[in-house]
mmCIF file of N, CA, C and O in Angstrom:
data_model
loop_
_atom_site.group_PDB
_atom_site.id
_atom_site.type_symbol
_atom_site.label_atom_id
_atom_site.label_comp_id
_atom_site.label_asym_id
_atom_site.label_seq_id
_atom_site.Cartn_x
_atom_site.Cartn_y
_atom_site.Cartn_z
ATOM 1 N N MET A 117 37.473 54.296 -38.841
ATOM 2 C CA MET A 117 36.181 54.492 -38.216
ATOM 3 C C MET A 117 36.060 55.951 -37.801
ATOM 4 O O MET A 117 36.991 56.528 -37.268
ATOM 5 N N SER A 118 34.907 56.536 -38.054
ATOM 6 C CA SER A 118 34.691 57.937 -37.715
ATOM 7 C C SER A 118 33.444 58.079 -36.851
ATOM 8 O O SER A 118 32.670 57.145 -36.687
ATOM 9 N N PHE A 119 33.258 59.274 -36.315
ATOM 10 C CA PHE A 119 32.050 59.536 -35.527
ATOM 11 C C PHE A 119 30.813 59.340 -36.395
ATOM 12 O O PHE A 119 29.809 58.799 -35.934
ATOM 13 N N ALA A 120 30.877 59.767 -37.643
ATOM 14 C CA ALA A 120 29.734 59.600 -38.543
ATOM 15 C C ALA A 120 29.430 58.125 -38.770
ATOM 16 O O ALA A 120 28.259 57.731 -38.814
ATOM 17 N N ASP A 121 30.459 57.301 -38.881
ATOM 18 C CA ASP A 121 30.239 55.857 -39.056
ATOM 19 C C ASP A 121 29.515 55.265 -37.849
ATOM 20 O O ASP A 121 28.682 54.373 -37.996
ATOM 21 N N ASP A 122 29.833 55.769 -36.660
ATOM 22 C CA ASP A 122 29.170 55.272 -35.451
ATOM 23 C C ASP A 122 27.687 55.625 -35.426
ATOM 24 O O ASP A 122 26.924 55.050 -34.661
ATOM 25 N N LEU A 123 27.300 56.581 -36.264
ATOM 26 C CA LEU A 123 25.898 57.007 -36.338
ATOM 27 C C LEU A 123 25.190 56.485 -37.584
ATOM 28 O O LEU A 123 24.117 56.945 -37.930
ATOM 29 N N GLY A 124 25.806 55.542 -38.264
ATOM 30 C CA GLY A 124 25.172 54.948 -39.429
ATOM 31 C C GLY A 124 25.691 55.465 -40.758
ATOM 32 O O GLY A 124 25.127 55.155 -41.801
ATOM 33 N N GLY A 125 26.742 56.267 -40.737
ATOM 34 C CA GLY A 125 27.329 56.776 -41.978
ATOM 35 C C GLY A 125 26.931 58.209 -42.250
ATOM 36 O O GLY A 125 25.848 58.662 -41.871
ATOM 37 N N ALA A 126 27.809 58.924 -42.920
ATOM 38 C CA ALA A 126 27.590 60.350 -43.194
ATOM 39 C C ALA A 126 26.319 60.596 -44.005
ATOM 40 O O ALA A 126 25.632 61.598 -43.799
ATOM 41 N N ALA A 127 25.995 59.683 -44.900
ATOM 42 C CA ALA A 127 24.820 59.876 -45.761
ATOM 43 C C ALA A 127 23.517 59.858 -44.968
ATOM 44 O O ALA A 127 22.519 60.437 -45.404
ATOM 45 N N SER A 128 23.526 59.208 -43.805
ATOM 46 C CA SER A 128 22.292 59.099 -43.019
ATOM 47 C C SER A 128 22.095 60.261 -42.051
ATOM 48 O O SER A 128 21.058 60.345 -41.396
ATOM 49 N N LEU A 129 23.071 61.169 -41.971
ATOM 50 C CA LEU A 129 22.991 62.268 -41.016
ATOM 51 C C LEU A 129 22.279 63.484 -41.600
ATOM 52 O O LEU A 129 22.429 63.789 -42.780
ATOM 53 N N ASN A 130 21.531 64.182 -40.744
ATOM 54 C CA ASN A 130 20.960 65.454 -41.173
ATOM 55 C C ASN A 130 22.005 66.548 -40.926
ATOM 56 O O ASN A 130 23.059 66.294 -40.340
ATOM 57 N N GLU A 131 21.738 67.750 -41.371
ATOM 58 C CA GLU A 131 22.743 68.810 -41.290
ATOM 59 C C GLU A 131 23.142 69.165 -39.860
ATOM 60 O O GLU A 131 24.334 69.334 -39.585
ATOM 61 N N PRO A 132 22.211 69.260 -38.900
ATOM 62 C CA PRO A 132 22.643 69.523 -37.522
ATOM 63 C C PRO A 132 23.554 68.422 -36.967
ATOM 64 O O PRO A 132 24.522 68.711 -36.260
ATOM 65 N N GLN A 133 23.279 67.179 -37.323
ATOM 66 C CA GLN A 133 24.147 66.079 -36.886
ATOM 67 C C GLN A 133 25.525 66.200 -37.522
ATOM 68 O O GLN A 133 26.532 65.968 -36.859
ATOM 69 N N ARG A 134 25.569 66.551 -38.789
ATOM 70 C CA ARG A 134 26.863 66.731 -39.464
ATOM 71 C C ARG A 134 27.678 67.825 -38.785
ATOM 72 O O ARG A 134 28.890 67.695 -38.609
ATOM 73 N N ALA A 135 27.006 68.913 -38.422
ATOM 74 C CA ALA A 135 27.701 70.016 -37.749
ATOM 75 C C ALA A 135 28.268 69.553 -36.405
ATOM 76 O O ALA A 135 29.405 69.891 -36.055
ATOM 77 N N LEU A 136 27.485 68.770 -35.660
ATOM 78 C CA LEU A 136 27.972 68.255 -34.377
ATOM 79 C C LEU A 136 29.132 67.286 -34.568
ATOM 80 O O LEU A 136 30.084 67.290 -33.782
ATOM 81 N N VAL A 137 29.068 66.462 -35.610
ATOM 82 C CA VAL A 137 30.164 65.531 -35.894
ATOM 83 C C VAL A 137 31.438 66.309 -36.217
ATOM 84 O O VAL A 137 32.515 65.974 -35.717
ATOM 85 N N ARG A 138 31.321 67.359 -37.020
ATOM 86 C CA ARG A 138 32.496 68.185 -37.323
ATOM 87 C C ARG A 138 33.057 68.815 -36.055
ATOM 88 O O ARG A 138 34.273 68.865 -35.854
ATOM 89 N N GLN A 139 32.158 69.280 -35.190
ATOM 90 C CA GLN A 139 32.605 69.927 -33.954
ATOM 91 C C GLN A 139 33.291 68.934 -33.023
ATOM 92 O O GLN A 139 34.360 69.226 -32.484
ATOM 93 N N VAL A 140 32.723 67.754 -32.845
ATOM 94 C CA VAL A 140 33.353 66.776 -31.954
ATOM 95 C C VAL A 140 34.684 66.299 -32.540
ATOM 96 O O VAL A 140 35.644 66.060 -31.803
ATOM 97 N N ALA A 141 34.785 66.219 -33.855
ATOM 98 C CA ALA A 141 36.054 65.840 -34.479
ATOM 99 C C ALA A 141 37.120 66.905 -34.233
ATOM 100 O O ALA A 141 38.259 66.583 -33.880
ATOM 101 N N ALA A 142 36.754 68.171 -34.384
ATOM 102 C CA ALA A 142 37.703 69.256 -34.155
ATOM 103 C C ALA A 142 38.156 69.314 -32.705
ATOM 104 O O ALA A 142 39.350 69.487 -32.416
ATOM 105 N N VAL A 143 37.220 69.132 -31.787
ATOM 106 C CA VAL A 143 37.556 69.142 -30.354
ATOM 107 C C VAL A 143 38.468 67.968 -30.024
ATOM 108 O O VAL A 143 39.422 68.105 -29.243
ATOM 109 N N THR A 144 38.209 66.831 -30.622
ATOM 110 C CA THR A 144 39.033 65.645 -30.386
ATOM 111 C C THR A 144 40.467 65.887 -30.866
ATOM 112 O O THR A 144 41.425 65.535 -30.166
ATOM 113 N N VAL A 145 40.619 66.485 -32.022
ATOM 114 C CA VAL A 145 41.958 66.774 -32.553
ATOM 115 C C VAL A 145 42.708 67.705 -31.602
ATOM 116 O O VAL A 145 43.879 67.465 -31.274
ATOM 117 N N GLU A 146 42.051 68.758 -31.145
ATOM 118 C CA GLU A 146 42.708 69.708 -30.239
ATOM 119 C C GLU A 146 43.088 69.040 -28.926
ATOM 120 O O GLU A 146 44.180 69.266 -28.390
ATOM 121 N N SER A 147 42.223 68.200 -28.404
ATOM 122 C CA SER A 147 42.514 67.478 -27.166
ATOM 123 C C SER A 147 43.706 66.538 -27.353
ATOM 124 O O SER A 147 44.595 66.465 -26.496
ATOM 125 N N GLU A 148 43.748 65.852 -28.474
ATOM 126 C CA GLU A 148 44.856 64.935 -28.738
ATOM 127 C C GLU A 148 46.170 65.681 -28.935
ATOM 128 O O GLU A 148 47.226 65.173 -28.556
ATOM 129 N N LYS A 149 46.114 66.886 -29.489
ATOM 130 C CA LYS A 149 47.332 67.693 -29.611
ATOM 131 C C LYS A 149 47.893 68.020 -28.226
ATOM 132 O O LYS A 149 49.115 67.943 -28.015
ATOM 133 N N LEU A 150 47.011 68.400 -27.301
ATOM 134 C CA LEU A 150 47.464 68.711 -25.949
ATOM 135 C C LEU A 150 48.010 67.467 -25.248
ATOM 136 O O LEU A 150 49.020 67.530 -24.542
ATOM 137 N N GLN A 151 47.355 66.335 -25.454
ATOM 138 C CA GLN A 151 47.836 65.094 -24.844
ATOM 139 C C GLN A 151 49.201 64.703 -25.406
ATOM 140 O O GLN A 151 50.067 64.227 -24.667
ATOM 141 N N ALA A 152 49.406 64.913 -26.690
ATOM 142 C CA ALA A 152 50.710 64.626 -27.299
ATOM 143 C C ALA A 152 51.779 65.546 -26.726
ATOM 144 O O ALA A 152 52.920 65.121 -26.498
ATOM 145 N N ALA A 153 51.422 66.795 -26.479
ATOM 146 C CA ALA A 153 52.373 67.734 -25.885
ATOM 147 C C ALA A 153 52.773 67.280 -24.486
ATOM 148 O O ALA A 153 53.948 67.379 -24.108
ATOM 149 N N ILE A 154 51.826 66.759 -23.732
ATOM 150 C CA ILE A 154 52.131 66.235 -22.390
ATOM 151 C C ILE A 154 53.130 65.091 -22.505
ATOM 152 O O ILE A 154 54.105 65.023 -21.755
ATOM 153 N N ILE A 155 52.909 64.197 -23.446
ATOM 154 C CA ILE A 155 53.801 63.044 -23.634
ATOM 155 C C ILE A 155 55.211 63.503 -24.015
ATOM 156 O O ILE A 155 56.200 62.908 -23.581
ATOM 157 N N ARG A 156 55.295 64.581 -24.780
ATOM 158 C CA ARG A 156 56.609 65.119 -25.152
ATOM 159 C C ARG A 156 57.271 65.892 -24.013
ATOM 160 O O ARG A 156 58.383 66.363 -24.139
ATOM 161 N N GLY A 157 56.563 66.024 -22.898
ATOM 162 C CA GLY A 157 57.119 66.723 -21.741
ATOM 163 C C GLY A 157 56.920 68.222 -21.776
ATOM 164 O O GLY A 157 57.529 68.943 -20.979
ATOM 165 N N GLU A 158 56.064 68.689 -22.660
ATOM 166 C CA GLU A 158 55.805 70.118 -22.768
ATOM 167 C C GLU A 158 54.744 70.541 -21.760
ATOM 168 O O GLU A 158 53.890 69.754 -21.369
ATOM 169 N N ALA A 159 54.810 71.787 -21.352
ATOM 170 C CA ALA A 159 53.798 72.333 -20.447
ATOM 171 C C ALA A 159 52.525 72.618 -21.241
ATOM 172 O O ALA A 159 52.586 73.116 -22.370
ATOM 173 N N VAL A 160 51.387 72.258 -20.670
ATOM 174 C CA VAL A 160 50.103 72.534 -21.308
ATOM 175 C C VAL A 160 49.171 73.170 -20.284
ATOM 176 O O VAL A 160 49.370 73.038 -19.078
ATOM 177 N N ASP A 161 48.169 73.839 -20.780
ATOM 178 C CA ASP A 161 47.144 74.431 -19.929
ATOM 179 C C ASP A 161 46.171 73.314 -19.543
ATOM 180 O O ASP A 161 45.325 72.910 -20.343
ATOM 181 N N ALA A 162 46.318 72.807 -18.322
ATOM 182 C CA ALA A 162 45.499 71.677 -17.872
ATOM 183 C C ALA A 162 44.014 72.029 -17.868
ATOM 184 O O ALA A 162 43.169 71.192 -18.200
ATOM 185 N N GLU A 163 43.703 73.267 -17.521
ATOM 186 C CA GLU A 163 42.300 73.689 -17.499
ATOM 187 C C GLU A 163 41.694 73.624 -18.896
ATOM 188 O O GLU A 163 40.557 73.187 -19.073
ATOM 189 N N ASN A 164 42.455 74.019 -19.889
ATOM 190 C CA ASN A 164 41.985 73.951 -21.273
ATOM 191 C C ASN A 164 41.765 72.500 -21.702
ATOM 192 O O ASN A 164 40.779 72.186 -22.372
ATOM 193 N N LEU A 165 42.663 71.618 -21.303
ATOM 194 C CA LEU A 165 42.509 70.205 -21.642
ATOM 195 C C LEU A 165 41.247 69.630 -21.010
ATOM 196 O O LEU A 165 40.478 68.909 -21.660
ATOM 197 N N VAL A 166 41.000 69.971 -19.755
ATOM 198 C CA VAL A 166 39.790 69.493 -19.075
ATOM 199 C C VAL A 166 38.542 70.029 -19.773
ATOM 200 O O VAL A 166 37.576 69.295 -19.992
ATOM 201 N N ARG A 167 38.566 71.302 -20.146
ATOM 202 C CA ARG A 167 37.414 71.890 -20.848
ATOM 203 C C ARG A 167 37.160 71.199 -22.181
ATOM 204 O O ARG A 167 36.014 70.909 -22.534
ATOM 205 N N LEU A 168 38.232 70.933 -22.924
ATOM 206 C CA LEU A 168 38.074 70.239 -24.207
ATOM 207 C C LEU A 168 37.497 68.840 -24.010
ATOM 208 O O LEU A 168 36.608 68.411 -24.748
ATOM 209 N N ASN A 169 38.002 68.122 -23.011
ATOM 210 C CA ASN A 169 37.512 66.768 -22.764
ATOM 211 C C ASN A 169 36.056 66.772 -22.312
ATOM 212 O O ASN A 169 35.275 65.900 -22.710
ATOM 213 N N ASN A 170 35.690 67.760 -21.500
ATOM 214 C CA ASN A 170 34.288 67.863 -21.075
ATOM 215 C C ASN A 170 33.381 68.200 -22.257
ATOM 216 O O ASN A 170 32.290 67.642 -22.388
ATOM 217 N N LEU A 171 33.840 69.113 -23.115
ATOM 218 C CA LEU A 171 33.062 69.458 -24.305
ATOM 219 C C LEU A 171 32.910 68.247 -25.212
ATOM 220 O O LEU A 171 31.826 67.971 -25.728
ATOM 221 N N GLN A 172 33.989 67.505 -25.375
ATOM 222 C CA GLN A 172 33.930 66.300 -26.202
ATOM 223 C C GLN A 172 32.906 65.318 -25.644
ATOM 224 O O GLN A 172 32.092 64.766 -26.386
ATOM 225 N N ALA A 173 32.919 65.107 -24.345
ATOM 226 C CA ALA A 173 31.975 64.174 -23.717
ATOM 227 C C ALA A 173 30.532 64.637 -23.919
ATOM 228 O O ALA A 173 29.647 63.822 -24.216
ATOM 229 N N ARG A 174 30.289 65.932 -23.784
ATOM 230 C CA ARG A 174 28.932 66.449 -23.984
ATOM 231 C C ARG A 174 28.478 66.281 -25.426
ATOM 232 O O ARG A 174 27.328 65.931 -25.695
ATOM 233 N N LEU A 175 29.377 66.540 -26.374
ATOM 234 C CA LEU A 175 29.020 66.385 -27.782
ATOM 235 C C LEU A 175 28.741 64.926 -28.139
ATOM 236 O O LEU A 175 27.788 64.619 -28.857
ATOM 237 N N VAL A 176 29.569 64.028 -27.628
ATOM 238 C CA VAL A 176 29.361 62.598 -27.885
ATOM 239 C C VAL A 176 28.020 62.161 -27.297
ATOM 240 O O VAL A 176 27.264 61.418 -27.928
ATOM 241 N N LYS A 177 27.706 62.649 -26.103
ATOM 242 C CA LYS A 177 26.419 62.316 -25.481
ATOM 243 C C LYS A 177 25.269 62.889 -26.297
ATOM 244 O O LYS A 177 24.256 62.227 -26.514
ATOM 245 N N GLN A 178 25.416 64.119 -26.761
ATOM 246 C CA GLN A 178 24.376 64.749 -27.562
ATOM 247 C C GLN A 178 24.131 63.982 -28.861
ATOM 248 O O GLN A 178 22.994 63.854 -29.308
ATOM 249 N N LEU A 179 25.192 63.461 -29.443
ATOM 250 C CA LEU A 179 25.056 62.659 -30.659
ATOM 251 C C LEU A 179 24.596 61.236 -30.367
ATOM 252 O O LEU A 179 24.264 60.490 -31.273
ATOM 253 N N ASP A 180 24.613 60.858 -29.099
ATOM 254 C CA ASP A 180 24.203 59.522 -28.651
ATOM 255 C C ASP A 180 25.096 58.437 -29.250
ATOM 256 O O ASP A 180 24.629 57.403 -29.706
ATOM 257 N N ILE A 181 26.410 58.701 -29.247
ATOM 258 C CA ILE A 181 27.385 57.721 -29.722
ATOM 259 C C ILE A 181 27.710 56.797 -28.562
ATOM 260 O O ILE A 181 28.098 57.238 -27.491
ATOM 261 N N LYS A 182 27.539 55.504 -28.776
ATOM 262 C CA LYS A 182 27.802 54.510 -27.744
ATOM 263 C C LYS A 182 29.133 53.815 -28.022
ATOM 264 O O LYS A 182 29.428 53.488 -29.165
ATOM 265 N N PRO A 183 29.928 53.585 -26.971
ATOM 266 C CA PRO A 183 31.166 52.830 -27.165
ATOM 267 C C PRO A 183 30.861 51.422 -27.673
ATOM 268 O O PRO A 183 29.876 50.801 -27.265
ATOM 269 N N LYS A 184 31.678 50.950 -28.588
ATOM 270 C CA LYS A 184 31.503 49.599 -29.128
ATOM 271 C C LYS A 184 31.811 48.572 -28.042
ATOM 272 O O LYS A 184 32.711 48.756 -27.239
ATOM 273 N N GLY A 185 31.056 47.503 -28.028
ATOM 274 C CA GLY A 185 31.314 46.415 -27.090
ATOM 275 C C GLY A 185 30.751 46.651 -25.703
ATOM 276 O O GLY A 185 30.891 45.816 -24.835
ATOM 277 N N GLN A 186 30.092 47.784 -25.488
ATOM 278 C CA GLN A 186 29.535 48.051 -24.176
ATOM 279 C C GLN A 186 28.234 47.273 -24.025
ATOM 280 O O GLN A 186 27.393 47.251 -24.911
ATOM 281 N N LYS A 187 28.087 46.630 -22.876
ATOM 282 C CA LYS A 187 26.865 45.883 -22.626
ATOM 283 C C LYS A 187 25.714 46.865 -22.415
ATOM 284 O O LYS A 187 25.893 47.905 -21.793
ATOM 285 N N PRO A 188 24.541 46.523 -22.930
ATOM 286 C CA PRO A 188 23.402 47.407 -22.706
ATOM 287 C C PRO A 188 23.060 47.447 -21.220
ATOM 288 O O PRO A 188 23.207 46.444 -20.508
ATOM 289 N N LYS A 189 22.617 48.607 -20.755
ATOM 290 C CA LYS A 189 22.246 48.748 -19.349
ATOM 291 C C LYS A 189 20.961 47.972 -19.096
ATOM 292 O O LYS A 189 20.054 47.945 -19.923
ATOM 293 N N ARG A 190 20.924 47.356 -17.925
ATOM 294 C CA ARG A 190 19.720 46.609 -17.564
ATOM 295 C C ARG A 190 18.698 47.562 -16.973
ATOM 296 O O ARG A 190 19.039 48.504 -16.262
ATOM 297 N N SER A 191 17.448 47.288 -17.246
ATOM 298 C CA SER A 191 16.383 48.129 -16.725
ATOM 299 C C SER A 191 16.120 47.776 -15.268
ATOM 300 O O SER A 191 16.544 46.722 -14.763
ATOM 301 N N LEU A 192 15.402 48.652 -14.587
ATOM 302 C CA LEU A 192 15.027 48.391 -13.196
ATOM 303 C C LEU A 192 14.211 47.111 -13.114
ATOM 304 O O LEU A 192 14.385 46.309 -12.199
ATOM 305 N N GLN A 193 13.358 46.891 -14.094
ATOM 306 C CA GLN A 193 12.531 45.687 -14.120
ATOM 307 C C GLN A 193 13.411 44.433 -14.205
ATOM 308 O O GLN A 193 13.155 43.444 -13.506
ATOM 309 N N ASP A 194 14.452 44.480 -15.027
ATOM 310 C CA ASP A 194 15.373 43.341 -15.128
ATOM 311 C C ASP A 194 16.074 43.077 -13.803
ATOM 312 O O ASP A 194 16.226 41.935 -13.391
ATOM 313 N N LEU A 195 16.541 44.130 -13.164
ATOM 314 C CA LEU A 195 17.222 43.987 -11.882
ATOM 315 C C LEU A 195 16.323 43.407 -10.803
ATOM 316 O O LEU A 195 16.719 42.550 -10.021
ATOM 317 N N LEU A 196 15.062 43.877 -10.774
ATOM 318 C CA LEU A 196 14.115 43.358 -9.785
ATOM 319 C C LEU A 196 13.800 41.892 -10.053
ATOM 320 O O LEU A 196 13.679 41.091 -9.121
ATOM 321 N N ALA A 197 13.677 41.534 -11.333
ATOM 322 C CA ALA A 197 13.400 40.137 -11.686
ATOM 323 C C ALA A 197 14.556 39.242 -11.280
ATOM 324 O O ALA A 197 14.350 38.139 -10.782
ATOM 325 N N GLU A 198 15.794 39.713 -11.467
ATOM 326 C CA GLU A 198 16.957 38.934 -11.057
ATOM 327 C C GLU A 198 16.989 38.762 -9.550
ATOM 328 O O GLU A 198 17.336 37.701 -9.043
ATOM 329 N N GLY A 199 16.647 39.832 -8.839
ATOM 330 C CA GLY A 199 16.640 39.776 -7.375
ATOM 331 C C GLY A 199 15.575 38.810 -6.857
ATOM 332 O O GLY A 199 15.796 38.083 -5.891
ATOM 333 N N ALA A 200 14.436 38.772 -7.512
ATOM 334 C CA ALA A 200 13.366 37.880 -7.096
ATOM 335 C C ALA A 200 13.707 36.435 -7.400
ATOM 336 O O ALA A 200 13.312 35.516 -6.655
ATOM 337 N N ALA A 201 14.470 36.196 -8.465
ATOM 338 C CA ALA A 201 14.837 34.840 -8.837
ATOM 339 C C ALA A 201 15.935 34.282 -7.937
ATOM 340 O O ALA A 201 16.102 33.075 -7.836
ATOM 341 N N ALA A 202 16.673 35.140 -7.278
ATOM 342 C CA ALA A 202 17.810 34.689 -6.455
ATOM 343 C C ALA A 202 17.382 34.145 -5.108
ATOM 344 O O ALA A 202 16.371 34.225 -4.620
#
């Protein structure tokens, strides 16, 4: 499974989306390298890891990639209706 698959497949992406997918993939690889170094007991630049993770989160949000299995958020109207029914 890839970031492009989460967006409907590479064929359905326009060029700016493809560029963002490449960027989020590259950032993810670099972040995972640092995490692997931590597991091996190596010293890493924690600030760099935080920056990479924040960049990854922003890119994923920009691409509007949703985690699989996440329940859809309820609207304010749904919440008010539930409160009135209780």
